[in-house]
Amino acid sequence: MHPPADAPVTLVASDLDRTLIYSAASLQLTMPDEQAPRLLCVEVYGRAPLCYMTETAAALLDELARTTVFVPTTTRTREQYARIHLPGPAPRYAICANGGHILVDGVSDPGWQDHVARRIDDECASLAEVQAHLRAAADPSWLLKERVAEDLFAYLVVDRGALPEGWVKELTAWADPRGWTVSLQGRKIYAVPKPLTKSAAMHEVARRSGATLTLAAGDSLLDADLLLAADQAWRPGHGELADCGWGAPNTEVLRERGGAAGEEILRRFLRAADRRRAGR
């Protein structure tokens, strides 16, 4: 079902990992095995299934993608995003690398790339300086991997149990005056230039698509700016934002966790879009 040509346009910008799609461990299934929901695998990595949606969530997403401008909005690189196969029609737009790339029919928009690069060059310390500091400050006893994503930002994979208390706070204090933000998500510590935001990319897609209502969801600190920028937003009962008690007037905190939260977020998106179409 497609909305009428003159219907108001609703843009839905949603984080993916631990918001709409889940690893087996993060699904947090609490019912007996015989009552567990059927699952749809949406990502394979290394020839093994990696991420899932419940079949209920898959049906809701299929409907959402047919009735709104649905925009997957992720910190994943383009290569990592390409491994995901969501149900429903292929999204016209997607946001990758935390806003560094806007994909249009699967191809990164060069004008947006140039815009982001200019802002980072003008406002932030170089990626090379940040990488050098990370290498000097990290300890091999707890550092597992060091990575750079799309030549835009850096992250470390760490042993959380061995990570010294206060290390992330010290890194944040160093990075902030240099125009970078720091976020600890699970085993990963991200260092991201401040102009590199999901919210800026969402506003650009909203402008291009003529959206008059923006909806968003996410679970991590890197999603906070996206949620604040949307007209309405939701966050699940798990994740970094839940752990620190983050909230905002436009953001509803859901009690559901894991895969159940993914289903509920999609229901809320659909209800809000339906209300806009009905003029309420």
XYZ file of C-alpha atoms in Angstrom:
280
model
C 0.000 0.000 0.000
C 1.374 3.417 -0.994
C 0.140 6.730 0.465
C -1.717 9.146 -1.854
C 0.533 11.500 -3.797
C -0.717 14.520 -1.825
C -0.425 12.856 1.602
C 1.917 14.494 4.141
C 5.362 12.905 4.117
C 6.626 11.245 7.292
C 10.324 10.480 7.585
C 11.363 7.680 9.948
C 15.069 7.727 10.858
C 15.892 4.704 12.985
C 19.071 3.277 14.381
C 19.486 -0.404 13.525
C 21.667 -2.400 15.945
C 19.878 -3.066 19.249
C 17.033 -0.814 18.116
C 15.440 -2.669 15.194
C 17.836 -5.597 14.682
C 19.446 -7.810 17.320
C 22.102 -10.440 17.773
C 20.953 -13.686 19.355
C 22.344 -12.565 22.707
C 20.785 -9.090 22.628
C 17.264 -10.328 21.779
C 16.753 -10.830 25.549
C 14.062 -13.480 25.166
C 12.525 -14.027 28.593
C 9.792 -16.540 27.821
C 10.146 -20.356 27.781
C 11.750 -21.712 24.616
C 8.488 -23.152 23.331
C 6.909 -19.683 23.489
C 9.781 -17.827 21.810
C 8.893 -15.820 18.681
C 9.860 -16.916 15.207
C 12.932 -15.059 13.966
C 14.026 -13.714 10.597
C 17.769 -13.501 9.972
C 18.619 -10.099 8.448
C 22.432 -10.264 8.504
C 24.987 -12.977 7.749
C 28.670 -12.434 8.528
C 31.462 -14.930 7.993
C 28.867 -17.354 6.549
C 27.029 -17.409 9.892
C 23.761 -15.713 10.910
C 24.460 -12.623 12.984
C 21.401 -10.362 13.407
C 17.677 -10.986 13.577
C 14.225 -9.472 13.784
C 11.137 -11.193 15.067
C 8.718 -12.068 12.290
C 6.231 -9.645 13.863
C 8.799 -6.839 13.667
C 9.580 -7.783 10.061
C 5.919 -7.444 9.066
C 5.650 -4.080 10.827
C 8.794 -2.806 9.098
C 7.505 -3.933 5.712
C 4.352 -1.845 6.259
C 6.352 1.118 7.537
C 8.711 1.089 4.553
C 5.717 1.151 2.166
C 3.920 4.061 3.852
C 6.725 6.416 4.999
C 10.198 7.548 4.004
C 12.032 4.952 6.089
C 15.720 5.815 6.530
C 18.049 3.294 8.210
C 20.382 5.476 10.286
C 23.510 3.783 11.547
C 27.071 4.230 12.770
C 27.997 1.234 10.609
C 30.226 1.760 7.598
C 28.709 1.382 4.163
C 30.284 -2.068 3.849
C 28.832 -3.181 7.193
C 25.414 -1.754 6.325
C 25.415 -3.610 2.993
C 25.371 -6.929 4.877
C 21.916 -6.141 6.280
C 18.868 -7.237 4.296
C 15.762 -5.669 5.817
C 12.251 -6.792 4.937
C 10.118 -4.618 2.689
C 11.084 -2.413 -0.246
C 14.671 -1.181 -0.380
C 14.958 2.231 1.301
C 15.565 5.129 -1.105
C 17.785 6.778 1.519
C 20.107 5.436 4.198
C 22.492 7.190 6.590
C 25.817 5.461 7.343
C 29.016 6.239 9.275
C 27.103 8.251 11.875
C 25.989 10.757 9.241
C 29.144 10.781 7.152
C 27.363 9.225 4.172
C 23.869 9.644 2.802
C 23.126 6.779 0.435
C 20.672 7.480 -2.370
C 19.528 4.244 -3.986
C 22.599 2.601 -2.487
C 25.156 5.180 -3.707
C 26.855 7.722 -1.433
C 25.956 11.306 -2.309
C 29.220 13.139 -3.177
C 27.846 16.577 -2.321
C 27.054 15.463 1.224
C 30.473 13.836 1.555
C 32.134 17.139 0.604
C 29.950 19.112 3.011
C 30.849 16.831 5.926
C 34.561 16.811 5.056
C 34.707 20.629 4.972
C 33.061 20.949 8.372
C 35.392 18.403 9.959
C 38.463 20.096 8.470
C 37.318 23.516 9.701
C 36.156 22.545 13.199
C 38.097 19.514 14.434
C 41.542 18.158 15.160
C 42.690 15.700 12.536
C 41.877 12.005 12.612
C 45.626 11.313 12.634
C 46.050 13.327 15.856
C 43.198 11.453 17.510
C 44.551 8.078 16.401
C 47.985 8.926 17.768
C 46.498 9.884 21.125
C 44.425 6.713 21.300
C 47.482 4.562 20.636
C 49.525 6.386 23.243
C 46.802 6.314 25.911
C 45.556 2.743 25.423
C 47.110 -0.232 27.199
C 47.679 -3.548 25.382
C 46.402 -5.356 28.473
C 42.831 -4.295 27.650
C 42.980 -3.066 24.041
C 41.786 -5.779 21.658
C 41.521 -3.911 18.344
C 41.924 -0.431 16.891
C 39.818 0.535 13.880
C 39.107 3.504 11.596
C 35.706 3.791 9.903
C 35.430 5.357 6.452
C 38.445 7.625 7.213
C 36.010 9.631 9.349
C 36.214 8.376 12.937
C 38.064 5.885 15.121
C 37.073 3.269 17.633
C 38.705 0.807 19.983
C 37.487 -2.668 20.868
C 38.353 -3.272 24.509
C 38.095 -5.759 27.337
C 35.489 -3.950 29.441
C 36.408 -5.829 32.599
C 40.034 -4.662 32.392
C 39.315 -1.103 31.227
C 40.512 1.288 33.981
C 37.800 3.277 35.721
C 37.945 6.867 34.560
C 39.828 6.178 31.309
C 36.872 7.092 29.078
C 36.267 10.263 31.109
C 39.905 11.273 30.656
C 39.681 10.619 26.915
C 36.491 12.690 26.737
C 38.183 15.618 28.494
C 41.071 15.455 25.984
C 38.833 15.111 22.915
C 36.158 17.707 23.681
C 38.211 20.885 23.139
C 39.562 19.351 19.935
C 36.067 19.010 18.465
C 35.581 15.291 19.074
C 33.041 13.317 21.124
C 33.631 10.023 22.903
C 31.113 7.235 23.451
C 31.444 3.857 25.170
C 29.112 1.257 23.644
C 29.511 -2.287 24.837
C 33.107 -3.269 24.060
C 33.679 -0.300 21.725
C 34.973 3.174 22.523
C 34.137 5.598 19.708
C 35.900 8.887 18.970
C 33.784 10.877 16.521
C 34.127 14.440 15.140
C 31.367 16.659 16.534
C 30.073 17.728 13.078
C 29.577 14.053 12.182
C 26.001 13.538 13.382
C 23.014 11.484 12.442
C 20.767 14.501 13.064
C 22.415 16.657 10.383
C 22.043 13.867 7.825
C 18.407 13.308 8.856
C 17.616 17.011 8.323
C 19.172 16.837 4.857
C 17.105 13.789 3.885
C 13.974 15.452 5.281
C 14.687 18.494 3.090
C 15.161 16.366 -0.001
C 12.093 14.210 0.604
C 9.772 17.036 1.633
C 9.009 15.403 4.975
C 6.730 17.380 7.303
C 7.096 15.013 10.275
C 10.294 13.355 11.492
C 10.306 10.307 13.769
C 13.375 8.639 15.258
C 14.540 5.851 17.563
C 17.850 4.731 19.008
C 19.512 3.216 22.057
C 23.055 4.620 22.238
C 24.709 7.913 23.126
C 25.519 8.391 19.443
C 21.749 8.421 18.824
C 20.995 11.204 21.313
C 21.352 14.049 18.792
C 19.100 12.174 16.345
C 16.373 11.748 18.956
C 16.590 15.400 20.010
C 16.311 16.572 16.392
C 13.164 14.566 15.571
C 9.606 15.777 16.093
C 8.880 12.563 18.025
C 11.297 9.910 19.222
C 11.497 6.692 21.213
C 14.210 4.833 23.039
C 14.090 1.242 24.327
C 14.439 0.138 27.930
C 17.984 -1.112 27.263
C 21.196 0.421 25.960
C 23.505 3.302 26.840
C 20.739 5.885 26.985
C 18.755 3.716 29.379
C 21.834 3.007 31.498
C 22.486 6.716 32.053
C 18.803 7.647 32.404
C 18.846 9.905 29.334
C 15.582 11.550 28.374
C 14.146 14.503 26.475
C 10.672 16.097 26.199
C 10.144 14.746 22.670
C 11.419 11.235 23.474
C 9.248 8.506 24.967
C 11.019 5.952 27.117
C 9.735 2.438 26.461
C 9.726 -0.255 29.120
C 10.297 -3.018 26.552
C 13.790 -4.418 26.129
C 15.492 -6.494 23.444
C 13.487 -7.792 20.500
C 10.191 -6.775 22.136
C 11.418 -3.174 22.101
C 12.078 -3.416 18.367
C 8.490 -4.470 17.779
C 7.091 -1.709 19.985
C 9.208 0.998 18.335
C 7.845 -0.015 14.926
C 4.279 0.081 16.264
C 4.850 3.606 17.590
C 6.265 4.719 14.236
C 3.217 3.393 12.404
C 0.740 4.983 14.811
C 2.410 8.378 14.568
C 2.496 8.209 10.768
C -1.167 7.147 10.666
C -2.138 10.082 12.879
C -0.337 12.518 10.576
C -2.080 11.109 7.501
C -5.413 11.424 9.299
C -4.645 15.043 10.158
C -4.512 14.497 13.939
